[in-house]
PDB file of C-alpha atoms and ligand atoms in Angstrom:
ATOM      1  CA  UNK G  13      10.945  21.102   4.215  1.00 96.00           C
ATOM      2  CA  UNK G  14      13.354  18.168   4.380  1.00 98.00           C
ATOM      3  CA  UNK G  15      12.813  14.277   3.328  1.00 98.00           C
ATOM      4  CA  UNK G  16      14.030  11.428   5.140  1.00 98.00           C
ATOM      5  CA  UNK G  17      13.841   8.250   3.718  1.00 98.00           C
ATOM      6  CA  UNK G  18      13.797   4.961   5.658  1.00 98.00           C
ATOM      7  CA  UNK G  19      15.393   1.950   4.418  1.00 98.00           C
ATOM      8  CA  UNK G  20      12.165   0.556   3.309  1.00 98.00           C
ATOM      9  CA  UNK G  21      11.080   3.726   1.100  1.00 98.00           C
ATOM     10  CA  UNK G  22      13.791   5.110  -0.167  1.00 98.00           C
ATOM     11  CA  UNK G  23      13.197   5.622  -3.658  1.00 98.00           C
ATOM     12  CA  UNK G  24       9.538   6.920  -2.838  1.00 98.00           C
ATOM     13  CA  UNK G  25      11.188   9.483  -0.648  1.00 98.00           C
ATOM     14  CA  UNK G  26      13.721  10.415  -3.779  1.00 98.00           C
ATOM     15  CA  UNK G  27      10.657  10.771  -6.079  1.00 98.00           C
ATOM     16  CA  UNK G  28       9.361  12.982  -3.693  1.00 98.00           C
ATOM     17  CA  UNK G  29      12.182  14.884  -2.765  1.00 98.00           C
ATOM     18  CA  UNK G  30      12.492  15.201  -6.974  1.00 97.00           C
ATOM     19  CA  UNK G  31       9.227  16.429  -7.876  1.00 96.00           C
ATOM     20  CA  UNK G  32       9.115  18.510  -4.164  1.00 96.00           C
ATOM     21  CA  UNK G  33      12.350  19.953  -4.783  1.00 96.00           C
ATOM     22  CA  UNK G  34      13.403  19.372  -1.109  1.00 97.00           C
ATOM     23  CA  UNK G  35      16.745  18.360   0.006  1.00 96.00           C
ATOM     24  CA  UNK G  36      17.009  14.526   1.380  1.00 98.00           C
ATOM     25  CA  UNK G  37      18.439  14.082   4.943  1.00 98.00           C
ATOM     26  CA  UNK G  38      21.186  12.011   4.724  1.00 98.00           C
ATOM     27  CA  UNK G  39      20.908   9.349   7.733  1.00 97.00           C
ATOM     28  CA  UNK G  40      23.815   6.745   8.769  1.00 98.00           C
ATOM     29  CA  UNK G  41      22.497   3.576   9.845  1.00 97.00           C
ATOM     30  CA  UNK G  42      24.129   0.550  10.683  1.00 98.00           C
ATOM     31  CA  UNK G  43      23.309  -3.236  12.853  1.00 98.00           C
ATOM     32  CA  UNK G  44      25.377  -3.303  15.940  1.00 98.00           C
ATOM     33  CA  UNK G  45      27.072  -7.481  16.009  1.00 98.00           C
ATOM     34  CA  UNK G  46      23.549  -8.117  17.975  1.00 98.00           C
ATOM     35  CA  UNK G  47      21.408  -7.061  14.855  1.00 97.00           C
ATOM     36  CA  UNK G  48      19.988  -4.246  16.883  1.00 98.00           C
ATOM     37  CA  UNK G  49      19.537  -1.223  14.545  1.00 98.00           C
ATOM     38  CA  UNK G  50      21.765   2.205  15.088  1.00 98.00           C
ATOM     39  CA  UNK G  51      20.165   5.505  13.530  1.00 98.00           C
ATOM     40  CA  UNK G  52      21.974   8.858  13.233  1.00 98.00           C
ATOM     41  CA  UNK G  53      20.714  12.174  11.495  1.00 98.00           C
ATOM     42  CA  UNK G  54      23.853  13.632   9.447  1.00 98.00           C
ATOM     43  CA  UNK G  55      22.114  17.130   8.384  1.00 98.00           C
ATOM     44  CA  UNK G  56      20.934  19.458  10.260  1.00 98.00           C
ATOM     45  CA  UNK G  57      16.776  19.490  10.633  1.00 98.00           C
ATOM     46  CA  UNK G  58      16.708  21.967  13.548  1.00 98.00           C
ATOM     47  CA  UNK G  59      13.319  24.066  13.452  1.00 97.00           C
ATOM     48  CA  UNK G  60      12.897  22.351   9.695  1.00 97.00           C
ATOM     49  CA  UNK G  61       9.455  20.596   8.717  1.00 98.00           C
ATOM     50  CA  UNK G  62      10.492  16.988   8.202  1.00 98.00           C
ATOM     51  CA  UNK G  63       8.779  13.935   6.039  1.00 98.00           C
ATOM     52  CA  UNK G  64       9.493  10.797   7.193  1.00 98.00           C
ATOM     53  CA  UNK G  65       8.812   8.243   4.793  1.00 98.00           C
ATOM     54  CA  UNK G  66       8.947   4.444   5.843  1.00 98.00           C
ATOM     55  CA  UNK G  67       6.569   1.253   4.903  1.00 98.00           C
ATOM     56  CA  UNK G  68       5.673  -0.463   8.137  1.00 98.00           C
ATOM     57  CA  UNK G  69       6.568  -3.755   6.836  1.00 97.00           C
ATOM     58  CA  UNK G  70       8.565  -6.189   7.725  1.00 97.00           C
ATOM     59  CA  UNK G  71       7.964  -5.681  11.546  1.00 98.00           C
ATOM     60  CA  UNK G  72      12.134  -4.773  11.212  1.00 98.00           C
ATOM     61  CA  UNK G  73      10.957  -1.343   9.318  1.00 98.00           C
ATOM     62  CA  UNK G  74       8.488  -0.116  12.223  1.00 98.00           C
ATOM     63  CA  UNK G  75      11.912  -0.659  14.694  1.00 98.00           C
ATOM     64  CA  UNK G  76      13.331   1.689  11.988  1.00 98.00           C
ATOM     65  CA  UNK G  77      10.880   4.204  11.649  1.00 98.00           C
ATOM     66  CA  UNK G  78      10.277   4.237  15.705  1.00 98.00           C
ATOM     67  CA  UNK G  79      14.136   5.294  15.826  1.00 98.00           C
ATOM     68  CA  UNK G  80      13.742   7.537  13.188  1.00 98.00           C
ATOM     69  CA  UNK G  81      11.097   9.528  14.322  1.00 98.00           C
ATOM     70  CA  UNK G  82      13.391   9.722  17.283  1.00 98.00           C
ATOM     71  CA  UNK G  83      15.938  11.482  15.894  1.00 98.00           C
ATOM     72  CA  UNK G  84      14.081  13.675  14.144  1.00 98.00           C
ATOM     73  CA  UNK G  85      12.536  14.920  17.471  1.00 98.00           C
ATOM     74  CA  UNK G  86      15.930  14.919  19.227  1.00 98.00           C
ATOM     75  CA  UNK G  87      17.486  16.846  15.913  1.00 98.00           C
ATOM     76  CA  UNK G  88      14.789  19.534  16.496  1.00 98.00           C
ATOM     77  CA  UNK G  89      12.402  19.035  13.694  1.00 98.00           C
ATOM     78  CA  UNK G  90       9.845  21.764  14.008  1.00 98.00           C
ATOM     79  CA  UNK G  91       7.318  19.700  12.690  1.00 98.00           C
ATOM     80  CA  UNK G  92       6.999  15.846  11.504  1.00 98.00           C
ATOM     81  CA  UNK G  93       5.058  14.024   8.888  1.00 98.00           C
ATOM     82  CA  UNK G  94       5.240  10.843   8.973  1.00 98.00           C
ATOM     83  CA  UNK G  95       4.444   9.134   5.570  1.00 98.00           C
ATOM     84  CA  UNK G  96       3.597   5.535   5.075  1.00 98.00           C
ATOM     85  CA  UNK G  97       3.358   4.159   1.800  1.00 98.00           C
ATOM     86  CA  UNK G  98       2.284   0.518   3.255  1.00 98.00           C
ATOM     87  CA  UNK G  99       0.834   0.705   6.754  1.00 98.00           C
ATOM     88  CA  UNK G 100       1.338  -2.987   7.668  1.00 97.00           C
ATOM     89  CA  UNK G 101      -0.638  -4.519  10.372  1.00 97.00           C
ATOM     90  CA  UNK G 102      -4.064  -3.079   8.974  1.00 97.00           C
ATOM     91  CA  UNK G 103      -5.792  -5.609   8.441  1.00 95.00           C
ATOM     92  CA  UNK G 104      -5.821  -6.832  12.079  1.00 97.00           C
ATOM     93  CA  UNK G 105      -8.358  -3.971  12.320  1.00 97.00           C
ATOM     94  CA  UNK G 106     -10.339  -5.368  15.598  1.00 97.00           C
ATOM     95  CA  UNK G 107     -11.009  -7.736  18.081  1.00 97.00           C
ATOM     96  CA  UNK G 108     -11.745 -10.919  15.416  1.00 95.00           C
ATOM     97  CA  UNK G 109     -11.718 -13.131  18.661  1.00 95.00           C
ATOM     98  CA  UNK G 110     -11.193 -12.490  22.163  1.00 97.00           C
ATOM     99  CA  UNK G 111      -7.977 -11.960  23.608  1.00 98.00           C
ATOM    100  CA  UNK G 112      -6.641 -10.783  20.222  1.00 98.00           C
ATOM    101  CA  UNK G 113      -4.880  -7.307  20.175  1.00 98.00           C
ATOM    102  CA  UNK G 114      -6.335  -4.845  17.618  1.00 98.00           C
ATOM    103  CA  UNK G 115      -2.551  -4.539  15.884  1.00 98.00           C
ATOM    104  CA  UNK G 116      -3.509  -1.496  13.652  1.00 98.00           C
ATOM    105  CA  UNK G 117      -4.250   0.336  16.553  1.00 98.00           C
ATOM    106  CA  UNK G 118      -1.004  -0.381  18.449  1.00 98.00           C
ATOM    107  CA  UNK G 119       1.169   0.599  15.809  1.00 98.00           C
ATOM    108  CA  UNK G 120      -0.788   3.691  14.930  1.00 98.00           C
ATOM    109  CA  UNK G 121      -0.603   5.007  18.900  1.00 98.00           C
ATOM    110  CA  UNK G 122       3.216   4.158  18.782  1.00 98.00           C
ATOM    111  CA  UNK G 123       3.630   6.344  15.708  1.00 98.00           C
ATOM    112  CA  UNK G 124       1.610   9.069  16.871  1.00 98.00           C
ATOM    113  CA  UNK G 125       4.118   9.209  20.259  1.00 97.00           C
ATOM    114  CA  UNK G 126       6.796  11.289  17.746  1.00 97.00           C
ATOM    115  CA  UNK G 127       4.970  12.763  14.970  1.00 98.00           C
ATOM    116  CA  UNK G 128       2.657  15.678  13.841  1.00 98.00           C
ATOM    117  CA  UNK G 129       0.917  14.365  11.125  1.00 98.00           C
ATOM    118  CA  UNK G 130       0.688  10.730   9.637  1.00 98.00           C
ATOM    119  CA  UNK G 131      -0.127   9.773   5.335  1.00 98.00           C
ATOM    120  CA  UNK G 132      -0.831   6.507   4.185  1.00 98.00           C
ATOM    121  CA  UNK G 133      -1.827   4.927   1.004  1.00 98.00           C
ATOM    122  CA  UNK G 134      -5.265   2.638   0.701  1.00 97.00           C
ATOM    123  CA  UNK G 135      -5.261   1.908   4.197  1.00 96.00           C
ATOM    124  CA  UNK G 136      -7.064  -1.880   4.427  1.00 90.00           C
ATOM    125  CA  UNK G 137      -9.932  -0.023   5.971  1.00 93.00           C
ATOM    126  CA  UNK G 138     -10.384   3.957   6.203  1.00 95.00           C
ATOM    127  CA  UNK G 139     -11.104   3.711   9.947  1.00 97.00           C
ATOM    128  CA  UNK G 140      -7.800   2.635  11.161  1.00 98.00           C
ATOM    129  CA  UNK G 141      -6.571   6.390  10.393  1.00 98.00           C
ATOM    130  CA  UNK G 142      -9.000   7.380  13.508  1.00 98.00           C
ATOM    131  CA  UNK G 143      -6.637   4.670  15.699  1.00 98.00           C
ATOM    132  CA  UNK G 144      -3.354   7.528  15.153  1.00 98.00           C
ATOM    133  CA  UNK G 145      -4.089  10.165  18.243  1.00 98.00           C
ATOM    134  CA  UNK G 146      -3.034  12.793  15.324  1.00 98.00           C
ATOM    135  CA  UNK G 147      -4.233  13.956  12.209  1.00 98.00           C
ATOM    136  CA  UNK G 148      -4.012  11.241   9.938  1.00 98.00           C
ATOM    137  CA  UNK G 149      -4.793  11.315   5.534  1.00 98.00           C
ATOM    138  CA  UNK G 150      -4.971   8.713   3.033  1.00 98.00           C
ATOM    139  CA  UNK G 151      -5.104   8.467  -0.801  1.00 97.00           C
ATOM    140  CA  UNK G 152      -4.928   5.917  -3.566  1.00 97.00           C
ATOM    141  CA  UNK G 153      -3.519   4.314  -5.326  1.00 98.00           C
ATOM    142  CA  UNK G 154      -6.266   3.194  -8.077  1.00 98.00           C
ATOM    143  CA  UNK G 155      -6.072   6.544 -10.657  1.00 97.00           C
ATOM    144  CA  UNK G 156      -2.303   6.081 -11.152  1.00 98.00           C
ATOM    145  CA  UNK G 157      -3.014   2.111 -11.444  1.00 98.00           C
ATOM    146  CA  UNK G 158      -6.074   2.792 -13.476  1.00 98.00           C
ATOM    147  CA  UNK G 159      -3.465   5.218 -16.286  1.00 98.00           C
ATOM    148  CA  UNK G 160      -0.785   2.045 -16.007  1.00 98.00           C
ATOM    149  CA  UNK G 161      -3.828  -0.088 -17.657  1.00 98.00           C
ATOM    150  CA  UNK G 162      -5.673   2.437 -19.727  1.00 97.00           C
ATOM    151  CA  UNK G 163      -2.653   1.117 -22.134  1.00 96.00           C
ATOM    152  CA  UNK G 164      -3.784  -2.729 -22.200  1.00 97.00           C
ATOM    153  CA  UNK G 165      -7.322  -2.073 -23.450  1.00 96.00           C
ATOM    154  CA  UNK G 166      -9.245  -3.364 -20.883  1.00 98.00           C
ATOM    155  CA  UNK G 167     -12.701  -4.048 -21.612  1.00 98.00           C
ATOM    156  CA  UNK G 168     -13.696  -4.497 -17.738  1.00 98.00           C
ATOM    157  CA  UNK G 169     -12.223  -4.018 -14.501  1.00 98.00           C
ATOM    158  CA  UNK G 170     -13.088  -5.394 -11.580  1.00 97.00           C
ATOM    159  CA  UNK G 171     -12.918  -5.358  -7.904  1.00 96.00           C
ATOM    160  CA  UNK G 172     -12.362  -8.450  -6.030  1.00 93.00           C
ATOM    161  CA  UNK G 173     -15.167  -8.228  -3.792  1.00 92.00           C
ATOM    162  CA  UNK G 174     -18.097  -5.910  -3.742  1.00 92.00           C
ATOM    163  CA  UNK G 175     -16.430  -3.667  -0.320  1.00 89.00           C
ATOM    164  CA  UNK G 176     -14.060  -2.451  -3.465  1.00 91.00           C
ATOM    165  CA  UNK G 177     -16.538  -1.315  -6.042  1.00 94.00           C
ATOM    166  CA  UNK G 178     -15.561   1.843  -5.511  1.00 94.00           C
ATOM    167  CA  UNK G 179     -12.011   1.546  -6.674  1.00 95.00           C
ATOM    168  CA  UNK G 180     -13.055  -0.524  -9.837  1.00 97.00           C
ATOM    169  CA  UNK G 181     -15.702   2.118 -10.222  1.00 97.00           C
ATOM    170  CA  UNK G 182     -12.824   4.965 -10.117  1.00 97.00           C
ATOM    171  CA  UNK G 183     -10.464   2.859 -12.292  1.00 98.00           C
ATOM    172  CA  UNK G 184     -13.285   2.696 -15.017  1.00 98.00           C
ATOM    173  CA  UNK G 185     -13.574   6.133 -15.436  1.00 98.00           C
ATOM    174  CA  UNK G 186      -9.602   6.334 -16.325  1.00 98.00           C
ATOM    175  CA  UNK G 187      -9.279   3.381 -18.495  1.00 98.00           C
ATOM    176  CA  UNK G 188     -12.863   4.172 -20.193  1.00 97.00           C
ATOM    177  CA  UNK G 189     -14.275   0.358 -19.779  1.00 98.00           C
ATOM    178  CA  UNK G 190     -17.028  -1.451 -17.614  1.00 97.00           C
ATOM    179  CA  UNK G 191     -16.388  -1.997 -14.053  1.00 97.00           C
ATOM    180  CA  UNK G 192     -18.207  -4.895 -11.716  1.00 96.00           C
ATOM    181  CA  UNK G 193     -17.449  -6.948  -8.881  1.00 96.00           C
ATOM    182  CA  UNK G 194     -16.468 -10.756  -7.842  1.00 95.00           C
ATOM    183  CA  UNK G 195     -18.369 -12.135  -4.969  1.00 93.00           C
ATOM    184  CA  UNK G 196     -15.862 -13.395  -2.277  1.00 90.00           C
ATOM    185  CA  UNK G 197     -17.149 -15.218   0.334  1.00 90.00           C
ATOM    186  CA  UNK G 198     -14.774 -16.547   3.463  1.00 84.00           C
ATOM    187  CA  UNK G 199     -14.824 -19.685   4.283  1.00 85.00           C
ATOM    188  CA  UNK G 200     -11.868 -20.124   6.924  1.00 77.00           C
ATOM    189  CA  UNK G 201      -8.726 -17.620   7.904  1.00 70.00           C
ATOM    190  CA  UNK G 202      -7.399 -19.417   4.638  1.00 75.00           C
ATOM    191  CA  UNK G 203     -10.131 -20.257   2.482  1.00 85.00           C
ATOM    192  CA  UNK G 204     -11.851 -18.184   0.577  1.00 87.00           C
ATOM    193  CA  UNK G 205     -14.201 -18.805  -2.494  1.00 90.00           C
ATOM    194  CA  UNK G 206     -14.954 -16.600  -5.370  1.00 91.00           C
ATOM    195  CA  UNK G 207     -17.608 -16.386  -7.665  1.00 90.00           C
ATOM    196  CA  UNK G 208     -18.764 -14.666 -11.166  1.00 85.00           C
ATOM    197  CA  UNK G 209     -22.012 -13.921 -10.761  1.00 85.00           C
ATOM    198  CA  UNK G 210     -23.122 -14.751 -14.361  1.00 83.00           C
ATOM    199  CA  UNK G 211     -20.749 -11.460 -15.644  1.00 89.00           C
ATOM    200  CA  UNK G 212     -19.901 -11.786 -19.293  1.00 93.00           C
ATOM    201  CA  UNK G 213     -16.012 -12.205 -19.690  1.00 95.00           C
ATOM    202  CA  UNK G 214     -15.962 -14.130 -22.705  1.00 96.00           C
ATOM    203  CA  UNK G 215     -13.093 -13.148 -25.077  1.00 97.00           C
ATOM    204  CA  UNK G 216     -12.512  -9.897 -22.933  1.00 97.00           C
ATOM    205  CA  UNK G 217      -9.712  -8.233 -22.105  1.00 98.00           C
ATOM    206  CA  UNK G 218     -10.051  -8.374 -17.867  1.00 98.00           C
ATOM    207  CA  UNK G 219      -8.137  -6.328 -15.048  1.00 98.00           C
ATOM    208  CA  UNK G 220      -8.699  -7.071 -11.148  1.00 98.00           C
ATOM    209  CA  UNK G 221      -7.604  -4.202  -8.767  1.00 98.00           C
ATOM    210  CA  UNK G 222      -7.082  -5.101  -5.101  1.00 96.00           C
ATOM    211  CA  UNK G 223      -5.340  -3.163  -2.364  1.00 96.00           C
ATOM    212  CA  UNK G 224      -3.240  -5.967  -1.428  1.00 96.00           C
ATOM    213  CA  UNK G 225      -1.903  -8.974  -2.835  1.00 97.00           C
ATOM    214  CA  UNK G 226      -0.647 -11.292   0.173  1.00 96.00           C
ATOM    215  CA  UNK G 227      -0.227 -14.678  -0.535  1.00 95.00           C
ATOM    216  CA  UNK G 228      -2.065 -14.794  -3.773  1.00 96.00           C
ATOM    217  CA  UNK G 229      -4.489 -16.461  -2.994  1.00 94.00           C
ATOM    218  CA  UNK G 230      -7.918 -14.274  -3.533  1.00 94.00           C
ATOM    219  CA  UNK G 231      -6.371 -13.250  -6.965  1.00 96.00           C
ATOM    220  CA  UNK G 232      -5.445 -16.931  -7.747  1.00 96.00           C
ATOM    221  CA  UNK G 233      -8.955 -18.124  -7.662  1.00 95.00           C
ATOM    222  CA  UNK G 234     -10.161 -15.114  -9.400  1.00 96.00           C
ATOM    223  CA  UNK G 235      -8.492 -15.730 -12.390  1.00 97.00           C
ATOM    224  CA  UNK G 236      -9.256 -19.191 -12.842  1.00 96.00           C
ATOM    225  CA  UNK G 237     -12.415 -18.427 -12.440  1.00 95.00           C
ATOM    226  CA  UNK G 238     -12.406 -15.709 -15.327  1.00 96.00           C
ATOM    227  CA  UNK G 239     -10.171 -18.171 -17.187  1.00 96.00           C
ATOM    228  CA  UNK G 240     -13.181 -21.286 -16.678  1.00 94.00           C
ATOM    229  CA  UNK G 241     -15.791 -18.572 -18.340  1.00 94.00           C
ATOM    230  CA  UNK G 242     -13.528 -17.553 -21.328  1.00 95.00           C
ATOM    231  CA  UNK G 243     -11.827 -14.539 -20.705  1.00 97.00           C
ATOM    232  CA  UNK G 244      -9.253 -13.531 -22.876  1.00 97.00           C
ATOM    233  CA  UNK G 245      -6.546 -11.472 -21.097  1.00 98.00           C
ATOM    234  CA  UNK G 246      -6.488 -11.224 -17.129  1.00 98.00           C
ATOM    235  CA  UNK G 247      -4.226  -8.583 -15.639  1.00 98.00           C
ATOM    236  CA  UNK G 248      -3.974  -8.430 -11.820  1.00 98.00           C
ATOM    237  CA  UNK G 249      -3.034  -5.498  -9.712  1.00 98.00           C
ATOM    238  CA  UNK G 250      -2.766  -3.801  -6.309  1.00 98.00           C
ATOM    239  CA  UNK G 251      -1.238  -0.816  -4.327  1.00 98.00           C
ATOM    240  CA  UNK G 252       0.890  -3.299  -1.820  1.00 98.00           C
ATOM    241  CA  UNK G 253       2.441  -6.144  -3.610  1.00 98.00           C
ATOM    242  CA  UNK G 254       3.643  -8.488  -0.108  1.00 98.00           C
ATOM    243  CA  UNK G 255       3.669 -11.392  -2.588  1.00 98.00           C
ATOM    244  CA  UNK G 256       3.844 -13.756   0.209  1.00 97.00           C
ATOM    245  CA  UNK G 257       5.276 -17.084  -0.198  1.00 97.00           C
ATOM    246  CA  UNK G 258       4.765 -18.653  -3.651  1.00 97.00           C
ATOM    247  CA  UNK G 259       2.227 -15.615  -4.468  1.00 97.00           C
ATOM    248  CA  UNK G 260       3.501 -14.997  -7.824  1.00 98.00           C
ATOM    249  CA  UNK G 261       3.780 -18.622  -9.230  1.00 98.00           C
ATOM    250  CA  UNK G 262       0.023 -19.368  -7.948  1.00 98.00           C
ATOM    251  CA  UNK G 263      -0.680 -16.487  -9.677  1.00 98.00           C
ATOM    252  CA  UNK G 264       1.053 -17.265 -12.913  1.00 98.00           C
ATOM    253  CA  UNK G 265      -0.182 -21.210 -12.801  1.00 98.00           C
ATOM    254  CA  UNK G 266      -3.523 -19.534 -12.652  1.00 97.00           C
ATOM    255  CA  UNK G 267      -3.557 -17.625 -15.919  1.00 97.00           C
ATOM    256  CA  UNK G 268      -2.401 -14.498 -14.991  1.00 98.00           C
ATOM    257  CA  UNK G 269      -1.140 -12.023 -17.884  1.00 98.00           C
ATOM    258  CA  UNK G 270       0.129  -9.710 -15.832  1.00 98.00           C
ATOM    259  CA  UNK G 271       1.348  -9.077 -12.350  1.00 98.00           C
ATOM    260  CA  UNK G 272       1.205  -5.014 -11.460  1.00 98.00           C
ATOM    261  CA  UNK G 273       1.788  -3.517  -8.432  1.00 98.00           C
ATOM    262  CA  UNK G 274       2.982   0.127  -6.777  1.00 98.00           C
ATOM    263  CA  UNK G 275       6.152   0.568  -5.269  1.00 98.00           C
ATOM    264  CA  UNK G 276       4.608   1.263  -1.909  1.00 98.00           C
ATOM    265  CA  UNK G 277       6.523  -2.296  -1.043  1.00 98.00           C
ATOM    266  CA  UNK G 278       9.300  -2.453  -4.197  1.00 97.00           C
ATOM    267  CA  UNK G 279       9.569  -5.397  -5.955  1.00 98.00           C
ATOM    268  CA  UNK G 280       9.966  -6.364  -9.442  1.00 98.00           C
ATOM    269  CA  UNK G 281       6.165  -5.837 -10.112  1.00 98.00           C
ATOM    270  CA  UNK G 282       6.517  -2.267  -9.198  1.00 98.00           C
ATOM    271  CA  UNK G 283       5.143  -0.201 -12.529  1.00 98.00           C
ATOM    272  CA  UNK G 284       3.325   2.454 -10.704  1.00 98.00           C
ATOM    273  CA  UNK G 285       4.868   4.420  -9.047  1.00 98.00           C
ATOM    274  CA  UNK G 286       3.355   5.903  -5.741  1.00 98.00           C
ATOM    275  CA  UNK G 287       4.727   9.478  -5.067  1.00 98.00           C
ATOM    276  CA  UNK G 288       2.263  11.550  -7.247  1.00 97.00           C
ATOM    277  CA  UNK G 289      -0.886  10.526  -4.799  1.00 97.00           C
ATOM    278  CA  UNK G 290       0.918  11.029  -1.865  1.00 98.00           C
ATOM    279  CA  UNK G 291       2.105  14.135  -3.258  1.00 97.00           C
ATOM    280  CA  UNK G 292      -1.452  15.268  -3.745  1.00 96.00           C
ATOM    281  CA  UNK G 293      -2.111  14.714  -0.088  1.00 97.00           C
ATOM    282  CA  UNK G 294       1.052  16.604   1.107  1.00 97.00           C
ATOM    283  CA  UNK G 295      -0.167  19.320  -1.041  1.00 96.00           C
ATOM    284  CA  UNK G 296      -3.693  19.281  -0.174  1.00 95.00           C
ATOM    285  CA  UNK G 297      -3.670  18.589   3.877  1.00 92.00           C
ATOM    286  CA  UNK G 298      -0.098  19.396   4.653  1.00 87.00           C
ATOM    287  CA  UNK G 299       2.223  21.565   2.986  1.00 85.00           C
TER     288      UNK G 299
HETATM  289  C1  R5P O 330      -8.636  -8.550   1.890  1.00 71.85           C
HETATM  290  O1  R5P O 330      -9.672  -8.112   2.342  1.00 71.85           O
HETATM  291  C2  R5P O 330      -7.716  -7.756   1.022  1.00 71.85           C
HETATM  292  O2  R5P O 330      -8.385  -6.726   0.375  1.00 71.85           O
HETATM  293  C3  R5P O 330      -7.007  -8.648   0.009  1.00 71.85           C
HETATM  294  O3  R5P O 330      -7.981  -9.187  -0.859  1.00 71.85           O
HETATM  295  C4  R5P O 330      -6.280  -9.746   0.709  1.00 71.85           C
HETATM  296  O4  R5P O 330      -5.458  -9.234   1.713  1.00 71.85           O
HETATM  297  C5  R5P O 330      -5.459 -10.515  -0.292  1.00 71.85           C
HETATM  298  O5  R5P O 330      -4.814 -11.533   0.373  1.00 71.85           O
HETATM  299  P1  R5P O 330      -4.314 -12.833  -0.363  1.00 71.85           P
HETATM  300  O6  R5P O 330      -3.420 -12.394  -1.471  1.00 71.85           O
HETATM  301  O7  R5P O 330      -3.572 -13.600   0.709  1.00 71.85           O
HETATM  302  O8  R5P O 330      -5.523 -13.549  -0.847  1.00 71.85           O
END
């Protein structure tokens, strides 16, 4: 089996090439003086099983993995799995209004053109892996997140909205602590309000798990709100750190103790890292 690591996952495909033991394809890529991407496959994959792994996001990255997949199929690849640390686009999920295009499900028939087999990590919804016309797994993120903060003594974790109890639920277990929910209520595309719901926070060390963190702004009001009612630490995390726009410094003005994220999108608030659960997959459904 061979690993071939997009621009946008690179060191996820070397941690799973590592702990796989599987040679890395090298790939020469370069921007022709138009900006339009150039992809070549320098080893040879012929009749091999090959992982693809690329984040969907920026849109410049599904261009990338599009063309990659390509070459793979032109190189000969017996078989390809295409793994997706952050599927972007998920959350457009359906028709919100009409005359919108369901985005997760145009990307996911676009990737299923050139692969086998598709992984992704907590999809925004599970049922966008039924919008790939091939078999398609997930895992999550949350256990490895939940080991990252058994070390802070948390005394609760929460999830940001009762959809994700689950998670928090999960994380609890890990980190050995009480797990509840925030009550989010939209207001607008942009607004959203969150409530407490009379839970006891007072002088307690508190940790909000989310898949995403966009612009900031759900996990923004959720610690001010845990701030107004006393509580003593507040660590924030999520699987896909975007950390849109001024994300981090909302965050920070709010309270926030810490900022942790995978490195399903690398940044600087990449602590966990992702290749063990997606391991477990390849293991489990693939391999
Ligand atoms: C929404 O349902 C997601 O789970 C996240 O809560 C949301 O995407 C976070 O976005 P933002 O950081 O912009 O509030």
């Amino acid at each position: 089996m061979y690993i071939l690591g997009g621009s946008a996952s690179e060191k996820v495909a070397n941690d799973l090439s590592h702990i796989l033991k599987s040679s890395l394809v090298r790939i020469e890529s370069k921007h022709f003086p138009d900006d339009e991407l150039y992809v070549r496959i320098l080893d040879d994959i012929s009749n091999e099983h090959t992982v693809i792994v690329q984040s969907t996001y920026p849109d410049s990255n599904i261009v990338e993995l599009f063309l990659l997949q390509d070459a793979a199929k032109e190189a000969g690849a017996k078989e390809i799995t295409v793994v997706i640390p952050y599927f972007g686009y998920a959350r457009q999920d359906t028709k919100f209004k009409d005359g919108e295009a369901i985005s997760a499900k145009a990307i996911a028939h676009l990737i299923s053109l050139n692969a086998d087999k598709v992984v992704t990590v907590d999809p925004h919804k599970e049922h966008i892996l039924n919008f790939f016309n091939i078999p398609a797994f997930s895992c999550s993120a949350v256990p490895e997140i939940a080991k990252y903060l058994k070390k802070k003594n948390i005394d609760l974790v929460l999830a940001p909205d009762k959809g994700a109890l689950n998670g928090a639920k999960t994380a609890s277990k890990i980190m050995n602590c009480d797990f509840d929910y925030l009550e989010k209520t939209r207001i607008d595309g942009r607004t959203i309000q969150i409530k407490t719901k009379n839970l006891e926070v007072r002088n307690k060390n508190v940790a909000i798990i989310d898949d995403i963190i966009s612009t900031g702004g759900t996990m923004a009001k959720s610690i001010t709100e845990l701030r107004k009612f006393g509580a003593k630490k507040v660590y924030v995390a999520c699987t896909h750190g975007l950390f849109a726009g001024e994300a981090v410094k909302k965050l920070t003005s709010a309270g926030c103790d810490e900022i942790i994220s995978t490195d399903t999108i690398d940044s600087s608030f990449s602590k966990v890292k992702i290749a063990p659960c997606i391991l477990q997959v390849l293991k489990s459904k693939i391999i």
